[in-house]
C-alpha cells in the first residue's frame, strides 16, 4: 500500500497538478523539465508577458500588472477579456470569481489578505498566482510552522561577517519579509496560524506602519520603509488551529477571505480524474480509471460535504476534511491497490475500501455518519447501479 | 433546445443595433422595463418629462384601472400592492388563486401612473385579467399530469431567470446569479447612460432571452397576454387618429413583452396601415393567438365579483424582498430604495452606499457577533467598494460590490461559520418601509372574507355577544370546517374564538374526546387585528398559511429551536387549521429539521406524533398529506441512526427513550405494507447491545434485549447473558445495574415467566450478592417490578418459588385482614423494634432476604 500523503504536502501536490493539468498541450512545449515543480511566474511566463503587453490600464504603484490584467491572468481571457491580447489565457482559478476580485482589490489597499479554507481548496495556489502576477515572483514565502522564528520572517545575520564588520547591510541576511519591504513585492505567509501568536504579531507593525525596525542599525538605517507594491498574503487552514488564536490587533489588519470547495460536481470529477491519473502515472502504477466508477466517489464526497444528496435528501456532514485533494488521494490509493493487487481496473469496491482510510481519521462519530449514508443513500442506489453496488460492499469495513 | 441556429450572429448584431431607435423614435414608444428596477424607473421618468406622452399604457390587468384614482391620491404611499383573486367556476370548492401586483417608489409602473397623471396623460393598464391568465394556464397544461401553480406575483419575472441564454451569460461573466448580472449590466450605469442606449441594450438582452422561451410562450399564457396588450395599443392608436409625433403613446411593459410587441407595429406605423398582419415572426404568432384565444377568455369579462376581484392594500419591503422566498422582482428592496432616494436628493449613489456601509458597521456594535466593525473597517470597506466597482467597470457601485466590500473588510473569520453579520446586513438591505393606502381604497379583503365565512358557517359576526359551541370533530364534516376556521383565527391572534376543551393532538392529551368546546364572541378588536393581517393574504386561510410559512422560515434560519418534535407540532397545527393542501410543502421543510435533530427521544417522539397524525384521520384530515409516509420513513431512518446515541443517554431522557424504542416496535408491527426498513431498527439494536466501549446504559441494554427477543433476533441465552452482564458487573452503582431488569420489564416482561433460564440466572445472582448490595438494589428492583400487573407479579413469584421446589406459596392475599389489623400489626412491629434497639439487639432487625422477596411481590 502506498503511504498516504497528508496535509500541506498533499495539498501542494494536487494544486500543482490542478494548474498543470489545465494545460495539457503546453506540457509538451515545456523545455525545462529539470525541476519537479516550477513556480508559476516561470510556468506561465509566456502568458504573463502577453498580458503585460496588452495591459493598457493604470497600475497601482509597484505592481507589474493592472488589477484588470491580474484578473485576466487568474480567470482567463474568456471570463475577463483584455483587448489586443495575443494569446488565449486559460482559467486558473475556478468557482468563485467575486472572490478573485476581492482579493485583488484587497492587495491594492493597506490591509493584508488572509485566505482561509479547508485543506485542499487551492488557497496556496491562489496566493502563488496572485504574487506571480502582481510582483512577478512567488518566491518570497514564509512557511508557518510551530517552530517558525522571527529570523526566518524578518532577517538574520551572517555571523562571520557580523563578527568582523559588526552589524552592516553586508552582514545582514534578508528573509522574505525584509525583501518584500525593500523590493516592493508581495510576501506569502503560508499556514500563518500554525505559528505561535507572538511570532504572528511581528507582522503588526509591518502591516500598520509599513516599516521594519532593525534595532542593530543606528539612526535612519535602522528603519526600513516599505516600497510601494509591498503587501502580505497569508493562508490559514480552517481545520486545525483556526484563526481564533490570532490576536485582535493582527486580525483587524487583515481582510479575511474564505475559499470554498468546488461546488460543481461534474467539474470536480474532471479534476479528480486528471490529477489522480497523473499521480498514478508518476508512481508508475498501471490502473484504468472509469469515469462512472470515479463519479460514485466524487458524488459521495460532494454529498457528504454539502450535507444534501443530489435528490435533495439531507445527509449528516462528517467533520473530516472531504476536499478535492482527499478525493484524489482516495482514487490514487485505489488505483495503486488495483494495479498491484488486482487486474488494474479500479472498481467501486477499491474506492470504498480506501474511503474508510480517508474519512475515518480519529473521529468515531464520522464512521457513524458515513455508515448512515451507506445504509440509506448508497443502499438505495446499489439496487439500481452496479457501480454503487460495488461501492456499497465497502460497508462491511465500517465496523469500529 | 439549442437556440443558436435560429438566428445568425450578424442578423443578431444588426437587430440589436436598431433596438433603441426602433422602440423610442416612433409615435408609439415601447419602453422596456424590469419591475422594481431603479435604473428603468429613472430613465422612464426622464422620458415622460421630456416627451410628455398623451396616452400611457402600462402592463397590468385592465380591471386595475379602477385603482388609478387611489394610486394617485396624495395619501397613497408605497409600497402598496393590488391584490387580485380568482376562483374558477368549475372548481367552486377548489383553491382560490390570488396574486399581488406590488408597487414601490422606484417601480417604473408607479412612475408611469403618477407622473403620467400629473402631466395630464390618459393612463391605463393593459394585460390579460388574472382570471383569464389562470384559465389559460390550466387549459394549456390540461394534458400534463402536473397541476400548474400560478405565480403569486403578477409581476413574475421567472422567464428572465430561467433562460438558458441568461444562465450562460451569468456563468460567462462570472456573476453569482441573475440579480448580480442585472446589476452589472444595467443598474451599474444608473444616472450616467443616455436613454436610447439603455433601452437598446435592455431590449437586445430581452430579445435574446426570449429565444429560449419560444416553446413555452403559448403554454404559460404569454402570447394571450401580449394579444391583449396589442389590442389596447391599437385601440389607443386609432383613438388618437394615427398620431405621427414622437412618443404620443407610451407603452410600459416588461422588456420580455416589449421586444415582441414593438415589431407587430413596425409596418403599421410606417405604412400607415393599422390592420396589417404581414410582419415579423412573433407577430404572426401573436396574431394567431389573437384569433384563437382572444374571444373566449375576454368575452366574459363581466365576471361575478365573488369569482374574481381586486383590492389595493398596503405592502412592505419585507414582503417585496425576494430573499424572503416570495418570487419577487429584486432582492434587498431597501438597498435600491437608498439608491433611488440618492437620485431624488441629488447625492451620488456612492455616497448613499457609503452611508449604508457605516450604518451596517454601527449595527454590528453592541451585538453578539464576534467582530464589531470599527470606523476603520468602514473606511476600508468604502475604499474597497470604489476599487471593486472600478475593477468591474461599474460607474456606480452595485449591491454585490457593497456585499463584497463588507465581506472582505468586516468579516474576521471563516465565512463558513455564520456569525450573524449576514443577518444584520440582509435585514438592513431589506428595508422596513410599510406602505399606506388611502381610505377610499376600501376594506381589506380579509375582513370581507371573515364576514362571509361567519355568515356561511352561521357564526356571530357583528353583535357583541358570546356563546359556547361544541364541535363534533369526528362525526360532522361541517363542524370540522368551523374548527379549522377557529384554529386559523387563533393562530393569527385574532380575538374571536377561544378553545375551552378538546383533544390535543400536539401533546397527545384527551385524545379520546370526540368534540371541541369553544367560546365564540365578536368584538371590535377582531376586525382591528384582521386589518393588521391584511397584507398576509386576502382571506383568513391564506393569511394563516403565509404566517405559518414565515414561522417555518424562521425555524429554518435557526432563529428558533430546530428540533424535529417541535417541527412536527407545527405540522399538526397546520392540520388543525385545515391547511393540509400546504402540508406537503411544510413536510419538506420539516425533513431538514429531522436531519439535524440529534436527540433520540425527540426523534422518537416526533415519529410517534407523526404516527398519531397518520391515524387520526378524521379530525385532522391527514389522509390528504401525500408525502407524510415519506416523512415518517425519513424520521424512522433517522431515529434508527440515533439509536446508537442511546449508549450513554442522559438520565432525564431514559424514560422517553425507552418509550421511543417501544413505540418504534409498535410502529413496525402496525405498518403492514412495510416501506420502513425493519433491518435498520433491528441492526441498530443489535449494535447497541453489542457495544462495549462504553457499555450501553443498563436500562437501554435491557430494553433492547427484550425487543430483540420479541422479534426473534436474540435467544433466551442471549437475553440471560445481557442481564447477567449487568447484574454481575463490577458497577459501583448497583441501582444502575438493576436498570437492565427494568429495561427488560418494559419491553419484554413475558420473559420473566416464560424463560426459566433467565429466572434461574437472576436467582443465582441474587443468591451470591452481599446483603448490603441487595438492600441498595431493592428500591430499584421494586421500580422495575412496578411495570408488571399484580397478576403478573404473582406469576413470576410462582415461577421463582418453583425454582426452589416450593409448590405452594401459601396465601399471598389475605382478604380477611382489615386495614385496622394491618395498622395494629405495624404498630406492634414498630414497638418491638424500638425495644430491641434499646436492648442492643439492633442487628437482628435487618430484614432477611426471603422477607424482602415477599415485599417485592406483595
GROMACS .gro file of N, CA, C and O in nm, chain A residues 67-68 71 78-80 91 96-106 108-111 116-118 238 243-244 251-258 260 308 314-316 368-369 371-372 375-376 379 395, chain B residues 171-176 180 371 374 376-377 380 383-384 387-388 390-393 404-405 407-416 591-593 595-596 598 637-638 640-641 644-645 677 679-680 683 687:
model
  392
   67UNK      N    1  -0.484   4.584  -1.210
   67UNK     CA    2  -0.579   4.491  -1.147
   67UNK      C    3  -0.657   4.410  -1.251
   67UNK      O    4  -0.677   4.291  -1.236
   68UNK      N    5  -0.701   4.475  -1.359
   68UNK     CA    6  -0.778   4.403  -1.461
   68UNK      C    7  -0.695   4.294  -1.527
   68UNK      O    8  -0.745   4.186  -1.557
   71UNK      N    9  -0.665   4.000  -1.308
   71UNK     CA   10  -0.790   3.926  -1.312
   71UNK      C   11  -0.793   3.835  -1.437
   71UNK      O   12  -0.833   3.719  -1.430
   78UNK      N   13  -1.144   3.441  -2.137
   78UNK     CA   14  -1.284   3.432  -2.177
   78UNK      C   15  -1.372   3.505  -2.076
   78UNK      O   16  -1.459   3.582  -2.114
   79UNK      N   17  -1.348   3.481  -1.950
   79UNK     CA   18  -1.432   3.545  -1.848
   79UNK      C   19  -1.389   3.689  -1.823
   79UNK      O   20  -1.470   3.772  -1.786
   80UNK      N   21  -1.262   3.717  -1.839
   80UNK     CA   22  -1.213   3.852  -1.813
   80UNK      C   23  -1.132   3.899  -1.933
   80UNK      O   24  -1.009   3.898  -1.931
   91UNK      N   25  -0.830   2.963  -1.782
   91UNK     CA   26  -0.874   2.990  -1.645
   91UNK      C   27  -0.788   2.911  -1.547
   91UNK      O   28  -0.759   2.794  -1.570
   96UNK      N   29  -1.524   3.078  -0.794
   96UNK     CA   30  -1.566   3.195  -0.718
   96UNK      C   31  -1.499   3.321  -0.775
   96UNK      O   32  -1.401   3.370  -0.720
   97UNK      N   33  -1.555   3.372  -0.882
   97UNK     CA   34  -1.497   3.491  -0.944
   97UNK      C   35  -1.498   3.614  -0.855
   97UNK      O   36  -1.400   3.689  -0.850
   98UNK      N   37  -1.610   3.640  -0.785
   98UNK     CA   38  -1.609   3.760  -0.699
   98UNK      C   39  -1.498   3.755  -0.595
   98UNK      O   40  -1.443   3.857  -0.557
   99UNK      N   41  -1.463   3.635  -0.550
   99UNK     CA   42  -1.355   3.621  -0.452
   99UNK      C   43  -1.225   3.675  -0.511
   99UNK      O   44  -1.149   3.745  -0.445
  100UNK      N   45  -1.201   3.644  -0.638
  100UNK     CA   46  -1.078   3.688  -0.703
  100UNK      C   47  -1.076   3.842  -0.708
  100UNK      O   48  -0.975   3.905  -0.675
  101UNK      N   49  -1.191   3.901  -0.745
  101UNK     CA   50  -1.200   4.047  -0.746
  101UNK      C   51  -1.162   4.105  -0.611
  101UNK      O   52  -1.084   4.199  -0.599
  102UNK      N   53  -1.220   4.045  -0.507
  102UNK     CA   54  -1.199   4.099  -0.374
  102UNK      C   55  -1.054   4.086  -0.331
  102UNK      O   56  -0.996   4.176  -0.270
  103UNK      N   57  -0.991   3.972  -0.365
  103UNK     CA   58  -0.853   3.954  -0.323
  103UNK      C   59  -0.763   4.056  -0.393
  103UNK      O   60  -0.675   4.115  -0.329
  104UNK      N   61  -0.787   4.080  -0.521
  104UNK     CA   62  -0.703   4.176  -0.594
  104UNK      C   63  -0.716   4.314  -0.532
  104UNK      O   64  -0.618   4.382  -0.504
  105UNK      N   65  -0.843   4.352  -0.507
  105UNK     CA   66  -0.866   4.486  -0.453
  105UNK      C   67  -0.806   4.500  -0.314
  105UNK      O   68  -0.746   4.602  -0.280
  106UNK      N   69  -0.818   4.394  -0.234
  106UNK     CA   70  -0.760   4.400  -0.100
  106UNK      C   71  -0.610   4.427  -0.108
  106UNK      O   72  -0.556   4.506  -0.030
  108UNK      N   73  -0.448   4.594  -0.320
  108UNK     CA   74  -0.415   4.733  -0.354
  108UNK      C   75  -0.415   4.818  -0.228
  108UNK      O   76  -0.336   4.909  -0.211
  109UNK      N   77  -0.507   4.784  -0.138
  109UNK     CA   78  -0.525   4.866  -0.018
  109UNK      C   79  -0.415   4.844   0.084
  109UNK      O   80  -0.314   4.780   0.056
  110UNK      N   81  -0.436   4.895   0.204
  110UNK     CA   82  -0.329   4.886   0.302
  110UNK      C   83  -0.350   4.775   0.404
  110UNK      O   84  -0.285   4.769   0.504
  111UNK      N   85  -0.446   4.686   0.374
  111UNK     CA   86  -0.461   4.572   0.463
  111UNK      C   87  -0.405   4.447   0.396
  111UNK      O   88  -0.406   4.437   0.273
  116UNK      N   89  -0.864   3.191   0.410
  116UNK     CA   90  -0.894   3.079   0.499
  116UNK      C   91  -0.973   2.976   0.422
  116UNK      O   92  -1.051   3.010   0.334
  117UNK      N   93  -0.961   2.852   0.461
  117UNK     CA   94  -1.042   2.749   0.398
  117UNK      C   95  -0.997   2.612   0.439
  117UNK      O   96  -0.892   2.596   0.500
  118UNK      N   97  -1.080   2.514   0.403
  118UNK     CA   98  -1.045   2.376   0.432
  118UNK      C   99  -0.920   2.340   0.354
  118UNK      O  100  -0.891   2.401   0.251
  238UNK      N  101  -0.865   2.626   0.801
  238UNK     CA  102  -0.976   2.642   0.896
  238UNK      C  103  -0.994   2.518   0.981
  238UNK      O  104  -1.073   2.516   1.073
  243UNK      N  105  -0.845   3.060   1.325
  243UNK     CA  106  -0.796   3.197   1.338
  243UNK      C  107  -0.831   3.256   1.473
  243UNK      O  108  -0.804   3.372   1.500
  244UNK      N  109  -0.892   3.175   1.560
  244UNK     CA  110  -0.939   3.233   1.686
  244UNK      C  111  -0.824   3.275   1.776
  244UNK      O  112  -0.837   3.365   1.857
  251UNK      N  113  -0.564   4.066   1.356
  251UNK     CA  114  -0.682   4.034   1.278
  251UNK      C  115  -0.738   4.155   1.204
  251UNK      O  116  -0.780   4.145   1.091
  252UNK      N  117  -0.739   4.268   1.274
  252UNK     CA  118  -0.801   4.384   1.209
  252UNK      C  119  -0.715   4.440   1.098
  252UNK      O  120  -0.757   4.523   1.021
  253UNK      N  121  -0.590   4.392   1.089
  253UNK     CA  122  -0.505   4.440   0.980
  253UNK      C  123  -0.510   4.350   0.857
  253UNK      O  124  -0.442   4.373   0.759
  254UNK      N  125  -0.593   4.247   0.869
  254UNK     CA  126  -0.613   4.159   0.753
  254UNK      C  127  -0.757   4.164   0.705
  254UNK      O  128  -0.849   4.179   0.786
  255UNK      N  129  -0.777   4.150   0.575
  255UNK     CA  130  -0.910   4.121   0.523
  255UNK      C  131  -0.920   3.970   0.508
  255UNK      O  132  -0.832   3.908   0.449
  256UNK      N  133  -1.027   3.915   0.558
  256UNK     CA  134  -1.043   3.769   0.558
  256UNK      C  135  -1.123   3.725   0.435
  256UNK      O  136  -1.228   3.780   0.407
  257UNK      N  137  -1.073   3.627   0.367
  257UNK     CA  138  -1.148   3.573   0.254
  257UNK      C  139  -1.155   3.421   0.266
  257UNK      O  140  -1.053   3.355   0.283
  258UNK      N  141  -1.275   3.367   0.256
  258UNK     CA  142  -1.293   3.223   0.268
  258UNK      C  143  -1.292   3.159   0.130
  258UNK      O  144  -1.367   3.201   0.042
  260UNK      N  145  -1.379   2.838  -0.078
  260UNK     CA  146  -1.466   2.722  -0.059
  260UNK      C  147  -1.431   2.609  -0.156
  260UNK      O  148  -1.370   2.632  -0.259
  308UNK      N  149  -2.625   1.725   0.167
  308UNK     CA  150  -2.750   1.707   0.092
  308UNK      C  151  -2.721   1.621  -0.031
  308UNK      O  152  -2.619   1.638  -0.096
  314UNK      N  153  -3.137   1.500   0.302
  314UNK     CA  154  -3.033   1.554   0.388
  314UNK      C  155  -2.941   1.446   0.441
  314UNK      O  156  -2.982   1.334   0.466
  315UNK      N  157  -2.816   1.484   0.457
  315UNK     CA  158  -2.712   1.391   0.499
  315UNK      C  159  -2.635   1.458   0.610
  315UNK      O  160  -2.611   1.578   0.604
  316UNK      N  161  -2.599   1.383   0.711
  316UNK     CA  162  -2.521   1.443   0.818
  316UNK      C  163  -2.376   1.458   0.775
  316UNK      O  164  -2.316   1.363   0.725
  368UNK      N  165  -2.001   0.671   1.207
  368UNK     CA  166  -2.145   0.655   1.217
  368UNK      C  167  -2.215   0.729   1.105
  368UNK      O  168  -2.307   0.678   1.043
  369UNK      N  169  -2.169   0.851   1.083
  369UNK     CA  170  -2.235   0.933   0.982
  369UNK      C  171  -2.222   0.870   0.844
  369UNK      O  172  -2.316   0.865   0.767
  371UNK      N  173  -2.162   0.558   0.783
  371UNK     CA  174  -2.236   0.432   0.779
  371UNK      C  175  -2.384   0.459   0.752
  371UNK      O  176  -2.449   0.392   0.674
  372UNK      N  177  -2.435   0.562   0.816
  372UNK     CA  178  -2.575   0.600   0.793
  372UNK      C  179  -2.596   0.637   0.646
  372UNK      O  180  -2.695   0.601   0.585
  375UNK      N  181  -2.609   0.318   0.463
  375UNK     CA  182  -2.733   0.244   0.490
  375UNK      C  183  -2.850   0.299   0.412
  375UNK      O  184  -2.936   0.225   0.367
  376UNK      N  185  -2.855   0.428   0.403
  376UNK     CA  186  -2.975   0.490   0.347
  376UNK      C  187  -2.956   0.526   0.200
  376UNK      O  188  -3.034   0.486   0.114
  379UNK      N  189  -2.725   0.231  -0.021
  379UNK     CA  190  -2.801   0.107  -0.031
  379UNK      C  191  -2.909   0.121  -0.138
  379UNK      O  192  -2.930   0.032  -0.220
  395UNK      N  193  -1.918  -0.126   0.290
  395UNK     CA  194  -1.983  -0.101   0.419
  395UNK      C  195  -1.934  -0.200   0.525
  395UNK      O  196  -1.928  -0.169   0.643
  571UNK      N  197  -2.278   3.269  -1.612
  571UNK     CA  198  -2.154   3.193  -1.591
  571UNK      C  199  -2.035   3.260  -1.657
  571UNK      O  200  -1.928   3.274  -1.601
  572UNK      N  201  -2.059   3.306  -1.780
  572UNK     CA  202  -1.951   3.363  -1.860
  572UNK      C  203  -1.895   3.488  -1.795
  572UNK      O  204  -1.775   3.511  -1.793
  573UNK      N  205  -1.984   3.571  -1.741
  573UNK     CA  206  -1.936   3.695  -1.681
  573UNK      C  207  -1.897   3.677  -1.535
  573UNK      O  208  -1.866   3.772  -1.465
  574UNK      N  209  -1.902   3.553  -1.489
  574UNK     CA  210  -1.858   3.525  -1.353
  574UNK      C  211  -1.947   3.587  -1.247
  574UNK      O  212  -1.900   3.622  -1.139
  575UNK      N  213  -2.075   3.602  -1.281
  575UNK     CA  214  -2.168   3.656  -1.180
  575UNK      C  215  -2.222   3.540  -1.098
  575UNK      O  216  -2.221   3.426  -1.142
  576UNK      N  217  -2.270   3.573  -0.978
  576UNK     CA  218  -2.320   3.468  -0.892
  576UNK      C  219  -2.459   3.424  -0.934
  576UNK      O  220  -2.495   3.309  -0.926
  580UNK      N  221  -2.716   3.959  -0.984
  580UNK     CA  222  -2.587   4.027  -0.998
  580UNK      C  223  -2.564   4.067  -1.144
  580UNK      O  224  -2.515   4.176  -1.173
  771UNK      N  225  -1.712   3.993   1.575
  771UNK     CA  226  -1.628   4.107   1.541
  771UNK      C  227  -1.714   4.231   1.517
  771UNK      O  228  -1.791   4.236   1.423
  774UNK      N  229  -1.528   4.841   1.315
  774UNK     CA  230  -1.484   4.971   1.363
  774UNK      C  231  -1.497   5.074   1.252
  774UNK      O  232  -1.533   5.041   1.139
  776UNK      N  233  -1.251   5.222   1.115
  776UNK     CA  234  -1.150   5.190   1.012
  776UNK      C  235  -1.201   5.082   0.918
  776UNK      O  236  -1.170   5.084   0.799
  777UNK      N  237  -1.279   4.988   0.974
  777UNK     CA  238  -1.337   4.886   0.887
  777UNK      C  239  -1.428   4.950   0.784
  777UNK      O  240  -1.428   4.913   0.667
  780UNK      N  241  -1.218   5.118   0.525
  780UNK     CA  242  -1.160   5.018   0.434
  780UNK      C  243  -1.266   4.965   0.339
  780UNK      O  244  -1.240   4.944   0.220
  783UNK      N  245  -1.341   5.220   0.068
  783UNK     CA  246  -1.230   5.224  -0.028
  783UNK      C  247  -1.237   5.103  -0.119
  783UNK      O  248  -1.220   5.111  -0.241
  784UNK      N  249  -1.266   4.991  -0.059
  784UNK     CA  250  -1.276   4.867  -0.134
  784UNK      C  251  -1.391   4.874  -0.234
  784UNK      O  252  -1.381   4.824  -0.347
  787UNK      N  253  -1.284   5.056  -0.537
  787UNK     CA  254  -1.190   4.978  -0.617
  787UNK      C  255  -1.259   4.865  -0.691
  787UNK      O  256  -1.231   4.838  -0.808
  788UNK      N  257  -1.350   4.798  -0.619
  788UNK     CA  258  -1.420   4.686  -0.681
  788UNK      C  259  -1.505   4.734  -0.797
  788UNK      O  260  -1.506   4.673  -0.904
  790UNK      N  261  -1.458   4.991  -0.972
  790UNK     CA  262  -1.366   5.027  -1.080
  790UNK      C  263  -1.319   4.905  -1.156
  790UNK      O  264  -1.320   4.901  -1.278
  791UNK      N  265  -1.280   4.804  -1.080
  791UNK     CA  266  -1.228   4.682  -1.142
  791UNK      C  267  -1.334   4.616  -1.230
  791UNK      O  268  -1.305   4.561  -1.336
  792UNK      N  269  -1.457   4.623  -1.186
  792UNK     CA  270  -1.565   4.556  -1.260
  792UNK      C  271  -1.629   4.649  -1.362
  792UNK      O  272  -1.727   4.613  -1.427
  793UNK      N  273  -1.578   4.767  -1.373
  793UNK     CA  274  -1.627   4.860  -1.472
  793UNK      C  275  -1.764   4.918  -1.440
  793UNK      O  276  -1.842   4.947  -1.530
  804UNK      N  277  -1.960   4.252  -0.125
  804UNK     CA  278  -1.822   4.203  -0.130
  804UNK      C  279  -1.731   4.286  -0.041
  804UNK      O  280  -1.646   4.232   0.030
  805UNK      N  281  -1.750   4.416  -0.045
  805UNK     CA  282  -1.667   4.503   0.038
  805UNK      C  283  -1.688   4.472   0.185
  805UNK      O  284  -1.594   4.467   0.264
  807UNK      N  285  -1.797   4.185   0.309
  807UNK     CA  286  -1.742   4.052   0.334
  807UNK      C  287  -1.591   4.060   0.359
  807UNK      O  288  -1.538   4.001   0.452
  808UNK      N  289  -1.523   4.137   0.275
  808UNK     CA  290  -1.378   4.145   0.288
  808UNK      C  291  -1.335   4.217   0.414
  808UNK      O  292  -1.244   4.175   0.482
  809UNK      N  293  -1.398   4.329   0.441
  809UNK     CA  294  -1.343   4.418   0.543
  809UNK      C  295  -1.404   4.400   0.681
  809UNK      O  296  -1.348   4.445   0.779
  810UNK      N  297  -1.520   4.340   0.691
  810UNK     CA  298  -1.583   4.334   0.823
  810UNK      C  299  -1.589   4.194   0.880
  810UNK      O  300  -1.621   4.177   0.996
  811UNK      N  301  -1.562   4.095   0.797
  811UNK     CA  302  -1.569   3.959   0.849
  811UNK      C  303  -1.431   3.917   0.894
  811UNK      O  304  -1.335   3.930   0.819
  812UNK      N  305  -1.421   3.868   1.017
  812UNK     CA  306  -1.289   3.833   1.068
  812UNK      C  307  -1.284   3.686   1.102
  812UNK      O  308  -1.226   3.645   1.201
  813UNK      N  309  -1.352   3.607   1.023
  813UNK     CA  310  -1.347   3.464   1.048
  813UNK      C  311  -1.382   3.393   0.919
  813UNK      O  312  -1.424   3.457   0.823
  814UNK      N  313  -1.366   3.264   0.922
  814UNK     CA  314  -1.404   3.186   0.806
  814UNK      C  315  -1.552   3.207   0.779
  814UNK      O  316  -1.632   3.211   0.871
  815UNK      N  317  -1.586   3.223   0.652
  815UNK     CA  318  -1.723   3.257   0.619
  815UNK      C  319  -1.816   3.138   0.636
  815UNK      O  320  -1.937   3.151   0.629
  816UNK      N  321  -1.757   3.021   0.654
  816UNK     CA  322  -1.840   2.903   0.667
  816UNK      C  323  -1.924   2.912   0.794
  816UNK      O  324  -2.039   2.873   0.798
  991UNK      N  325  -3.846   1.796   0.705
  991UNK     CA  326  -3.744   1.695   0.676
  991UNK      C  327  -3.605   1.745   0.714
  991UNK      O  328  -3.521   1.669   0.763
  992UNK      N  329  -3.582   1.873   0.689
  992UNK     CA  330  -3.448   1.924   0.718
  992UNK      C  331  -3.421   1.929   0.867
  992UNK      O  332  -3.309   1.907   0.912
  993UNK      N  333  -3.525   1.956   0.946
  993UNK     CA  334  -3.503   1.956   1.092
  993UNK      C  335  -3.474   1.815   1.138
  993UNK      O  336  -3.392   1.792   1.225
  995UNK      N  337  -3.327   1.592   0.993
  995UNK     CA  338  -3.189   1.552   0.966
  995UNK      C  339  -3.092   1.610   1.067
  995UNK      O  340  -2.982   1.560   1.082
  996UNK      N  341  -3.131   1.717   1.133
  996UNK     CA  342  -3.035   1.782   1.223
  996UNK      C  343  -3.055   1.749   1.369
  996UNK      O  344  -2.967   1.771   1.451
  998UNK      N  345  -3.046   1.567   1.691
  998UNK     CA  346  -2.958   1.458   1.729
  998UNK      C  347  -2.999   1.393   1.860
  998UNK      O  348  -2.922   1.323   1.921
 1037UNK      N  349  -3.579   0.642   0.973
 1037UNK     CA  350  -3.438   0.612   0.945
 1037UNK      C  351  -3.347   0.690   1.038
 1037UNK      O  352  -3.249   0.639   1.090
 1038UNK      N  353  -3.385   0.814   1.058
 1038UNK     CA  354  -3.304   0.899   1.144
 1038UNK      C  355  -3.307   0.844   1.288
 1038UNK      O  356  -3.204   0.839   1.355
 1040UNK      N  357  -3.354   0.542   1.379
 1040UNK     CA  358  -3.271   0.421   1.384
 1040UNK      C  359  -3.124   0.459   1.398
 1040UNK      O  360  -3.050   0.398   1.474
 1041UNK      N  361  -3.087   0.561   1.324
 1041UNK     CA  362  -2.948   0.604   1.328
 1041UNK      C  363  -2.913   0.653   1.469
 1041UNK      O  364  -2.804   0.628   1.520
 1044UNK      N  365  -2.791   0.456   1.817
 1044UNK     CA  366  -2.651   0.445   1.861
 1044UNK      C  367  -2.618   0.541   1.974
 1044UNK      O  368  -2.535   0.512   2.059
 1045UNK      N  369  -2.685   0.656   1.972
 1045UNK     CA  370  -2.655   0.757   2.073
 1045UNK      C  371  -2.705   0.716   2.211
 1045UNK      O  372  -2.671   0.778   2.311
 1077UNK      N  373  -3.769   0.013   0.656
 1077UNK     CA  374  -3.669  -0.094   0.652
 1077UNK      C  375  -3.649  -0.147   0.794
 1077UNK      O  376  -3.578  -0.089   0.875
 1079UNK      N  377  -3.486  -0.387   0.905
 1079UNK     CA  378  -3.350  -0.424   0.937
 1079UNK      C  379  -3.274  -0.311   1.008
 1079UNK      O  380  -3.195  -0.335   1.097
 1080UNK      N  381  -3.300  -0.188   0.965
 1080UNK     CA  382  -3.227  -0.074   1.023
 1080UNK      C  383  -3.244  -0.071   1.174
 1080UNK      O  384  -3.149  -0.052   1.249
 1083UNK      N  385  -3.087  -0.399   1.335
 1083UNK     CA  386  -2.940  -0.397   1.335
 1083UNK      C  387  -2.888  -0.291   1.433
 1083UNK      O  388  -2.789  -0.314   1.504
 1087UNK      N  389  -2.644  -0.361   1.739
 1087UNK     CA  390  -2.520  -0.287   1.762
 1087UNK      C  391  -2.516  -0.234   1.904
 1087UNK      O  392  -2.413  -0.235   1.970
   0.00000   0.00000   0.00000
